[in-house]
Amino acid sequence: MLTRQELQELRRELRGTKTLSLYLADHARDEEQRRLARRALLHALHDTRDHVRANAPADRTAFARALARAERLLEVHERDHPETGLVAFVTADGVPFSSMAPWRGPTRVVWGEGPSVAPLIPMLEHPPRVAVAIVDSRTAHLFTLEHGGIVAHGVLHAGPHHAMGGHMGTPPRRGFHPGTRGTTVSDTAHRLKEQDRRRLTREVAARLEALVVPDGLILIGGIPVVVNATRASLTDRSLKRTQVLRGLDLHVTVPTLTQRVTAAFRTWQQSLYQTDVHDVGELAYDGGLGVTGWEGTLNALRHGAVARVLVTERALTERLDDAERAVQLALDSDADLVCVDGDAATRLDELAAGLAARLRYCVPSGPASTRPAARADLRDQLRGATVRY
């Protein structure tokens, strides 16, 4: 699937080009649902062709060529990967993008200038948001969590083993020890071992910060004293987003590590989502740098005033046309796009019909949710009233 940067490049490539956007739902476990989804897609293609018949001859020709390519693409997909969903953008001259995808929304066909990208937002790939280290006094194993699985990033070692001194093959004599003419070998070995361990923890901390995005989660497990030393080597900014995986050591299995890391990430992510939704609601209530609801958010997006958009998957699937406008405007203005889920999504659906935004600056002629006269209504929403779709 695409990253946000790749999506932006694809939009620039197809800007002004008539494009057929196809979304085939994923019903991997239900053969009957898969059959119905394919039939719905074919019907949608034929309905779109009927609408295009009233257009200019050049548009009809472009659509006919794109439709022929789309039908061939669907035949190949049905033959090779019938159990998966499909997202594709097709033009008269080719297929700039197609991919198997876990699309669970309604089957969708759109013919227009450029691709329809709103349904892609929950499926975009992101840089690793979780970096993991399992450490002991001599080694550290590094991982990231990507696409729901653990990816190994190598092993770091403290250095050579520092052994105790001996008697050079002769029996020990009374009064002799390895430090008779200087520091004891055991003290020297211990000092070198500590130096190696400090070097290892600094290297682990640097690698963890490099493996994850600047606002990502860092997880450390292993021997407590080494875990604490590694945390002490992190920057203050990284330390604030670092958690300890207790009860794990270097012998942990991959399935157990995946389960523990995924659970920690989901809990952390849900906390961030809930904080985002709450903060935007408070900012909107105060008449400040926040808006809730479709009218206010679209107005702010048209002004280029949005820094961060919060949207739910329900909103993307139930209000496809409005969602498409919002997503296109957000991408044009380089605003962050966050598709929240879980309890945070439920709250956002209740608070703002699934769409809200944090602003860069207040919008001229602000939407209803930022005007004083509308604050009482918004206060009721914040207290739990439901906004209907």
Tab-separated table of C-alpha atoms in Angstrom:
chain	number	residue	atom	x	y	z
A	1	MET	CA	0.000	0.000	0.000
A	2	LEU	CA	1.034	3.621	-0.454
A	3	THR	CA	2.777	5.915	1.970
A	4	ARG	CA	1.513	9.475	2.272
A	5	GLN	CA	4.430	10.757	0.191
A	6	GLU	CA	3.725	8.206	-2.539
A	7	LEU	CA	0.058	9.167	-2.469
A	8	GLN	CA	0.977	12.827	-2.927
A	9	GLU	CA	3.221	11.945	-5.866
A	10	LEU	CA	0.427	9.891	-7.424
A	11	ARG	CA	-2.024	12.776	-7.014
A	12	ARG	CA	0.413	15.153	-8.709
A	13	GLU	CA	0.950	12.658	-11.523
A	14	LEU	CA	-2.786	12.246	-12.128
A	15	ARG	CA	-3.842	15.836	-11.481
A	16	GLY	CA	-6.097	16.903	-14.354
A	17	THR	CA	-6.192	13.355	-15.789
A	18	LYS	CA	-9.529	11.578	-15.977
A	19	THR	CA	-9.174	8.616	-13.632
A	20	LEU	CA	-11.360	5.647	-12.785
A	21	SER	CA	-11.031	4.903	-9.047
A	22	LEU	CA	-12.063	1.401	-7.963
A	23	TYR	CA	-12.578	0.102	-4.414
A	24	LEU	CA	-13.513	-3.565	-4.054
A	25	ALA	CA	-14.354	-4.628	-0.503
A	26	ASP	CA	-12.322	-7.303	1.275
A	27	HIS	CA	-14.446	-10.271	2.413
A	28	ALA	CA	-11.703	-12.860	2.823
A	29	ARG	CA	-13.718	-15.317	4.919
A	30	ASP	CA	-17.080	-15.091	3.206
A	31	GLU	CA	-17.310	-16.370	-0.349
A	32	GLU	CA	-20.901	-15.168	-0.765
A	33	GLN	CA	-19.983	-11.644	0.353
A	34	ARG	CA	-17.052	-11.665	-2.076
A	35	ARG	CA	-19.362	-12.626	-4.922
A	36	LEU	CA	-21.833	-9.884	-4.020
A	37	ALA	CA	-19.030	-7.296	-3.767
A	38	ARG	CA	-17.711	-8.187	-7.232
A	39	ARG	CA	-21.214	-8.003	-8.671
A	40	ALA	CA	-21.757	-4.602	-7.012
A	41	LEU	CA	-18.503	-3.335	-8.527
A	42	LEU	CA	-19.501	-4.453	-12.025
A	43	HIS	CA	-22.919	-2.806	-11.620
A	44	ALA	CA	-21.241	0.399	-10.428
A	45	LEU	CA	-18.964	0.374	-13.476
A	46	HIS	CA	-21.927	-0.034	-15.806
A	47	ASP	CA	-23.886	2.705	-14.000
A	48	THR	CA	-20.913	5.038	-14.346
A	49	ARG	CA	-20.711	4.229	-18.055
A	50	ASP	CA	-24.393	5.158	-18.423
A	51	HIS	CA	-23.757	8.528	-16.744
A	52	VAL	CA	-20.735	9.223	-18.947
A	53	ARG	CA	-22.781	8.761	-22.122
A	54	ALA	CA	-24.083	12.311	-21.737
A	55	ASN	CA	-20.544	13.735	-21.593
A	56	ALA	CA	-18.358	15.044	-24.408
A	57	PRO	CA	-17.054	12.527	-26.973
A	58	ALA	CA	-13.477	12.812	-25.679
A	59	ASP	CA	-14.616	11.961	-22.161
A	60	ARG	CA	-16.650	8.991	-23.389
A	61	THR	CA	-13.658	7.670	-25.325
A	62	ALA	CA	-11.323	8.058	-22.344
A	63	PHE	CA	-13.796	6.285	-20.083
A	64	ALA	CA	-14.287	3.415	-22.545
A	65	ARG	CA	-10.539	2.795	-22.680
A	66	ALA	CA	-10.206	3.020	-18.896
A	67	LEU	CA	-13.193	0.679	-18.447
A	68	ALA	CA	-11.634	-1.926	-20.743
A	69	ARG	CA	-8.413	-1.807	-18.705
A	70	ALA	CA	-10.379	-2.028	-15.451
A	71	GLU	CA	-12.308	-5.094	-16.605
A	72	ARG	CA	-9.064	-6.857	-17.552
A	73	LEU	CA	-7.592	-5.934	-14.172
A	74	LEU	CA	-10.636	-7.359	-12.373
A	75	GLU	CA	-10.389	-10.597	-14.362
A	76	VAL	CA	-6.770	-11.059	-13.272
A	77	HIS	CA	-7.624	-10.191	-9.665
A	78	GLU	CA	-10.525	-12.646	-9.643
A	79	ARG	CA	-8.279	-15.384	-10.999
A	80	ASP	CA	-5.224	-14.810	-8.792
A	81	HIS	CA	-6.484	-13.187	-5.566
A	82	PRO	CA	-10.242	-13.658	-5.230
A	83	GLU	CA	-10.096	-13.572	-1.419
A	84	THR	CA	-8.664	-10.036	-1.127
A	85	GLY	CA	-9.941	-6.516	-1.632
A	86	LEU	CA	-8.673	-4.290	-4.421
A	87	VAL	CA	-7.869	-0.613	-4.802
A	88	ALA	CA	-6.966	0.641	-8.282
A	89	PHE	CA	-6.669	3.876	-10.234
A	90	VAL	CA	-7.115	3.390	-13.970
A	91	THR	CA	-6.744	5.886	-16.822
A	92	ALA	CA	-7.194	5.625	-20.558
A	93	ASP	CA	-3.445	5.081	-20.921
A	94	GLY	CA	-2.751	2.591	-18.152
A	95	VAL	CA	-3.053	1.532	-14.529
A	96	PRO	CA	-0.907	3.936	-12.463
A	97	PHE	CA	-1.752	2.105	-9.248
A	98	SER	CA	-3.393	-1.128	-8.134
A	99	SER	CA	-2.990	-3.068	-4.933
A	100	MET	CA	-4.621	-5.724	-2.832
A	101	ALA	CA	-6.031	-3.911	0.173
A	102	PRO	CA	-8.046	-4.544	3.363
A	103	TRP	CA	-10.823	-2.174	2.253
A	104	ARG	CA	-13.953	-2.946	4.297
A	105	GLY	CA	-16.129	-0.060	3.202
A	106	PRO	CA	-18.746	-0.110	0.443
A	107	THR	CA	-17.796	-0.911	-3.116
A	108	ARG	CA	-16.988	2.377	-4.819
A	109	VAL	CA	-16.426	3.548	-8.397
A	110	VAL	CA	-15.558	7.170	-9.224
A	111	TRP	CA	-14.795	8.707	-12.624
A	112	GLY	CA	-13.305	12.172	-12.454
A	113	GLU	CA	-10.182	14.304	-12.595
A	114	GLY	CA	-7.521	12.683	-10.473
A	115	PRO	CA	-7.956	9.724	-8.111
A	116	SER	CA	-10.526	9.455	-5.328
A	117	VAL	CA	-8.290	8.939	-2.290
A	118	ALA	CA	-10.382	9.393	0.877
A	119	PRO	CA	-10.952	5.640	1.443
A	120	LEU	CA	-7.168	5.104	1.309
A	121	ILE	CA	-6.444	7.145	4.443
A	122	PRO	CA	-6.929	4.299	6.988
A	123	MET	CA	-4.790	2.011	4.806
A	124	LEU	CA	-1.766	4.259	4.241
A	125	GLU	CA	1.574	2.861	5.306
A	126	HIS	CA	3.495	4.780	7.950
A	127	PRO	CA	7.130	4.731	9.084
A	128	PRO	CA	7.719	2.483	12.095
A	129	ARG	CA	6.002	3.996	15.136
A	130	VAL	CA	7.384	1.474	17.636
A	131	ALA	CA	11.043	0.639	18.326
A	132	VAL	CA	11.896	-2.191	20.729
A	133	ALA	CA	15.075	-3.271	22.510
A	134	ILE	CA	15.548	-6.412	24.626
A	135	VAL	CA	18.788	-6.015	26.569
A	136	ASP	CA	21.164	-7.668	29.015
A	137	SER	CA	24.645	-6.651	30.169
A	138	ARG	CA	26.361	-7.971	27.012
A	139	THR	CA	23.883	-7.812	24.111
A	140	ALA	CA	20.827	-5.964	22.835
A	141	HIS	CA	18.303	-7.183	20.237
A	142	LEU	CA	16.528	-4.449	18.278
A	143	PHE	CA	13.092	-4.641	16.607
A	144	THR	CA	10.355	-2.522	15.118
A	145	LEU	CA	6.630	-3.193	14.805
A	146	GLU	CA	5.567	-2.938	11.153
A	147	HIS	CA	2.292	-4.045	9.554
A	148	GLY	CA	1.336	-5.853	12.741
A	149	GLY	CA	4.515	-7.968	12.868
A	150	ILE	CA	7.929	-7.799	14.518
A	151	VAL	CA	10.887	-6.920	12.256
A	152	ALA	CA	14.406	-7.628	13.579
A	153	HIS	CA	17.079	-4.928	13.201
A	154	GLY	CA	20.172	-6.744	14.383
A	155	VAL	CA	22.057	-7.407	17.594
A	156	LEU	CA	24.463	-5.050	19.387
A	157	HIS	CA	27.304	-6.416	21.530
A	158	ALA	CA	29.112	-4.822	24.444
A	159	GLY	CA	32.612	-5.871	23.349
A	160	PRO	CA	35.186	-8.590	24.164
A	161	HIS	CA	34.894	-10.628	27.333
A	162	HIS	CA	37.279	-9.482	30.086
A	163	ALA	CA	38.499	-12.549	32.015
A	164	MET	CA	40.069	-12.747	35.469
A	165	GLY	CA	43.872	-12.927	35.711
A	166	GLY	CA	45.759	-16.127	36.476
A	167	HIS	CA	49.187	-17.164	37.794
A	168	MET	CA	50.844	-17.715	34.403
A	169	GLY	CA	50.865	-21.493	34.804
A	170	THR	CA	52.702	-21.640	38.169
A	171	PRO	CA	51.143	-22.513	41.505
A	172	PRO	CA	50.022	-19.530	43.615
A	173	ARG	CA	52.406	-18.492	46.450
A	174	ARG	CA	51.493	-17.165	49.861
A	175	GLY	CA	50.776	-13.429	49.706
A	176	PHE	CA	50.419	-13.401	45.895
A	177	HIS	CA	47.343	-12.045	44.112
A	178	PRO	CA	46.834	-10.664	40.576
A	179	GLY	CA	47.236	-7.075	41.793
A	180	THR	CA	50.463	-7.475	43.765
A	181	ARG	CA	52.261	-4.916	41.585
A	182	GLY	CA	49.219	-2.718	40.580
A	183	THR	CA	45.447	-2.729	40.442
A	184	THR	CA	43.823	-6.103	40.693
A	185	VAL	CA	42.867	-7.836	37.464
A	186	SER	CA	39.314	-8.274	38.774
A	187	ASP	CA	38.993	-4.509	39.355
A	188	THR	CA	40.316	-3.797	35.891
A	189	ALA	CA	37.994	-6.380	34.325
A	190	HIS	CA	35.030	-4.921	36.207
A	191	ARG	CA	35.933	-1.384	35.108
A	192	LEU	CA	36.260	-2.426	31.462
A	193	LYS	CA	32.995	-4.343	31.673
A	194	GLU	CA	31.198	-1.254	33.014
A	195	GLN	CA	32.695	0.884	30.259
A	196	ASP	CA	31.494	-1.592	27.652
A	197	ARG	CA	28.022	-1.685	29.180
A	198	ARG	CA	27.755	2.122	29.194
A	199	ARG	CA	28.917	2.162	25.582
A	200	LEU	CA	26.298	-0.466	24.720
A	201	THR	CA	23.433	1.410	26.400
A	202	ARG	CA	24.386	4.648	24.627
A	203	GLU	CA	24.491	2.842	21.283
A	204	VAL	CA	21.150	1.136	21.950
A	205	ALA	CA	19.536	4.466	22.849
A	206	ALA	CA	20.840	6.078	19.661
A	207	ARG	CA	19.628	3.184	17.512
A	208	LEU	CA	16.176	3.218	19.114
A	209	GLU	CA	15.776	6.923	18.409
A	210	ALA	CA	16.906	6.400	14.802
A	211	LEU	CA	14.577	3.437	14.170
A	212	VAL	CA	11.326	5.226	15.030
A	213	VAL	CA	9.609	8.433	13.939
A	214	PRO	CA	10.184	11.445	16.248
A	215	ASP	CA	6.825	11.003	18.004
A	216	GLY	CA	6.896	7.192	18.085
A	217	LEU	CA	6.879	4.780	21.005
A	218	ILE	CA	10.063	3.229	22.448
A	219	LEU	CA	9.806	-0.050	24.388
A	220	ILE	CA	12.683	-1.584	26.385
A	221	GLY	CA	12.752	-4.969	28.105
A	222	GLY	CA	15.380	-7.158	29.727
A	223	ILE	CA	17.593	-6.968	32.817
A	224	PRO	CA	16.274	-4.061	34.938
A	225	VAL	CA	19.646	-2.426	35.626
A	226	VAL	CA	20.493	-2.363	31.898
A	227	VAL	CA	16.968	-1.206	31.015
A	228	ASN	CA	17.350	1.717	33.430
A	229	ALA	CA	20.805	2.564	32.062
A	230	THR	CA	19.406	2.558	28.502
A	231	ARG	CA	16.539	4.837	29.508
A	232	ALA	CA	19.046	7.199	31.136
A	233	SER	CA	20.911	7.424	27.798
A	234	LEU	CA	17.829	8.616	25.892
A	235	THR	CA	17.113	12.275	25.250
A	236	ASP	CA	14.468	13.955	27.399
A	237	ARG	CA	12.060	14.037	24.438
A	238	SER	CA	12.474	10.317	23.795
A	239	LEU	CA	12.258	9.428	27.479
A	240	LYS	CA	8.742	10.883	27.667
A	241	ARG	CA	7.525	8.320	25.121
A	242	THR	CA	9.426	5.333	26.495
A	243	GLN	CA	7.872	2.398	28.325
A	244	VAL	CA	9.340	-0.710	29.977
A	245	LEU	CA	8.288	-4.212	28.921
A	246	ARG	CA	8.496	-6.063	32.216
A	247	GLY	CA	9.052	-9.794	32.490
A	248	LEU	CA	10.866	-10.212	29.151
A	249	ASP	CA	14.438	-11.327	28.445
A	250	LEU	CA	16.545	-12.322	25.456
A	251	HIS	CA	14.882	-15.748	25.338
A	252	VAL	CA	11.416	-14.352	24.601
A	253	THR	CA	9.709	-15.942	21.589
A	254	VAL	CA	8.660	-13.877	18.592
A	255	PRO	CA	4.903	-14.558	19.088
A	256	THR	CA	5.091	-13.484	22.737
A	257	LEU	CA	7.094	-10.375	21.866
A	258	THR	CA	4.672	-9.489	19.070
A	259	GLN	CA	1.697	-9.854	21.399
A	260	ARG	CA	3.259	-7.721	24.159
A	261	VAL	CA	4.481	-4.998	21.797
A	262	THR	CA	1.191	-4.825	19.884
A	263	ALA	CA	-0.808	-4.532	23.113
A	264	ALA	CA	1.481	-1.780	24.443
A	265	PHE	CA	1.272	0.126	21.161
A	266	ARG	CA	-2.527	-0.109	20.957
A	267	THR	CA	-2.912	1.168	24.521
A	268	TRP	CA	-0.494	4.028	23.873
A	269	GLN	CA	-2.111	4.914	20.537
A	270	GLN	CA	-5.614	4.936	21.997
A	271	SER	CA	-4.422	7.287	24.728
A	272	LEU	CA	-3.063	9.661	22.084
A	273	TYR	CA	-6.282	9.489	20.044
A	274	GLN	CA	-8.455	10.197	23.066
A	275	THR	CA	-6.233	13.123	24.048
A	276	ASP	CA	-6.436	14.529	20.501
A	277	VAL	CA	-10.234	14.305	20.403
A	278	HIS	CA	-10.598	15.852	23.870
A	279	ASP	CA	-8.144	18.684	23.120
A	280	VAL	CA	-9.785	19.601	19.814
A	281	GLY	CA	-13.205	19.635	21.488
A	282	GLU	CA	-11.901	21.908	24.261
A	283	LEU	CA	-10.248	24.248	21.754
A	284	ALA	CA	-13.446	24.453	19.716
A	285	TYR	CA	-15.521	25.112	22.840
A	286	ASP	CA	-13.183	27.961	23.839
A	287	GLY	CA	-13.514	29.524	20.384
A	288	GLY	CA	-9.815	28.900	19.799
A	289	LEU	CA	-7.729	26.774	17.488
A	290	GLY	CA	-10.193	23.932	16.995
A	291	VAL	CA	-13.298	23.142	14.949
A	292	THR	CA	-15.725	20.228	15.085
A	293	GLY	CA	-18.177	18.949	12.501
A	294	TRP	CA	-18.204	18.925	8.733
A	295	GLU	CA	-19.211	22.513	8.006
A	296	GLY	CA	-16.639	24.098	10.277
A	297	THR	CA	-13.812	21.754	9.303
A	298	LEU	CA	-14.414	22.109	5.564
A	299	ASN	CA	-14.509	25.887	5.971
A	300	ALA	CA	-11.177	25.845	7.823
A	301	LEU	CA	-9.666	23.525	5.210
A	302	ARG	CA	-10.709	25.871	2.412
A	303	HIS	CA	-8.843	28.653	4.232
A	304	GLY	CA	-5.750	26.459	4.583
A	305	ALA	CA	-5.911	26.950	8.347
A	306	VAL	CA	-5.890	23.292	9.440
A	307	ALA	CA	-2.832	21.725	11.048
A	308	ARG	CA	-4.324	18.329	11.918
A	309	VAL	CA	-7.498	16.556	10.800
A	310	LEU	CA	-9.140	13.867	12.930
A	311	VAL	CA	-11.538	11.590	11.092
A	312	THR	CA	-13.166	8.214	11.728
A	313	GLU	CA	-13.430	5.308	9.328
A	314	ARG	CA	-17.211	5.467	9.722
A	315	ALA	CA	-17.203	9.049	8.450
A	316	LEU	CA	-14.994	8.086	5.502
A	317	THR	CA	-17.387	5.318	4.468
A	318	GLU	CA	-20.768	6.920	5.224
A	319	ARG	CA	-20.036	10.428	3.881
A	320	LEU	CA	-17.799	9.560	0.978
A	321	ASP	CA	-18.301	12.726	-1.079
A	322	ASP	CA	-17.796	15.107	1.843
A	323	ALA	CA	-14.880	13.003	3.063
A	324	GLU	CA	-13.269	13.180	-0.376
A	325	ARG	CA	-13.450	16.978	-0.358
A	326	ALA	CA	-11.999	17.130	3.160
A	327	VAL	CA	-9.148	14.742	2.403
A	328	GLN	CA	-8.218	16.443	-0.877
A	329	LEU	CA	-8.143	19.850	0.846
A	330	ALA	CA	-6.067	18.447	3.727
A	331	LEU	CA	-3.545	16.918	1.346
A	332	ASP	CA	-3.348	20.139	-0.684
A	333	SER	CA	-2.602	22.164	2.458
A	334	ASP	CA	-0.179	19.558	3.870
A	335	ALA	CA	-2.280	19.055	7.012
A	336	ASP	CA	-1.792	15.937	9.137
A	337	LEU	CA	-4.498	13.311	8.556
A	338	VAL	CA	-5.293	10.969	11.430
A	339	CYS	CA	-7.905	8.219	11.158
A	340	VAL	CA	-8.777	7.481	14.790
A	341	ASP	CA	-10.358	4.228	15.937
A	342	GLY	CA	-11.567	2.490	19.078
A	343	ASP	CA	-13.161	4.522	21.872
A	344	ALA	CA	-11.704	7.726	20.455
A	345	ALA	CA	-13.550	7.135	17.163
A	346	THR	CA	-16.811	6.498	19.020
A	347	ARG	CA	-16.363	9.771	20.900
A	348	LEU	CA	-15.519	11.706	17.732
A	349	ASP	CA	-18.570	10.290	15.974
A	350	GLU	CA	-20.720	11.481	18.884
A	351	LEU	CA	-18.985	14.828	19.234
A	352	ALA	CA	-18.609	15.926	15.638
A	353	ALA	CA	-20.112	13.362	13.231
A	354	GLY	CA	-16.644	11.898	12.760
A	355	LEU	CA	-14.633	14.970	11.706
A	356	ALA	CA	-12.727	17.645	13.622
A	357	ALA	CA	-9.539	19.642	13.222
A	358	ARG	CA	-6.860	21.508	15.127
A	359	LEU	CA	-6.112	24.857	13.481
A	360	ARG	CA	-2.922	26.734	12.691
A	361	TYR	CA	-4.762	30.042	13.137
A	362	CYS	CA	-8.313	31.228	13.638
A	363	VAL	CA	-10.420	31.217	10.509
A	364	PRO	CA	-11.942	34.463	9.166
A	365	SER	CA	-15.726	34.352	9.379
A	366	GLY	CA	-15.372	31.229	11.498
A	367	PRO	CA	-17.752	28.298	11.318
A	368	ALA	CA	-20.556	27.836	13.794
A	369	SER	CA	-18.509	25.754	16.205
A	370	THR	CA	-16.050	28.645	16.783
A	371	ARG	CA	-18.589	31.478	17.230
A	372	PRO	CA	-19.755	32.398	20.729
A	373	ALA	CA	-23.410	31.905	19.816
A	374	ALA	CA	-22.729	28.213	19.073
A	375	ARG	CA	-20.740	27.400	22.201
A	376	ALA	CA	-23.760	26.228	24.190
A	377	ASP	CA	-24.525	23.645	21.493
A	378	LEU	CA	-20.931	22.482	21.475
A	379	ARG	CA	-20.930	22.270	25.274
A	380	ASP	CA	-23.873	19.878	25.051
A	381	GLN	CA	-21.926	17.767	22.541
A	382	LEU	CA	-18.911	17.635	24.854
A	383	ARG	CA	-21.186	16.432	27.649
A	384	GLY	CA	-22.270	13.436	25.618
A	385	ALA	CA	-25.061	14.522	23.259
A	386	THR	CA	-25.019	12.623	19.966
A	387	VAL	CA	-24.651	14.337	16.597
A	388	ARG	CA	-26.605	12.446	13.967
A	389	TYR	CA	-25.187	11.702	10.538
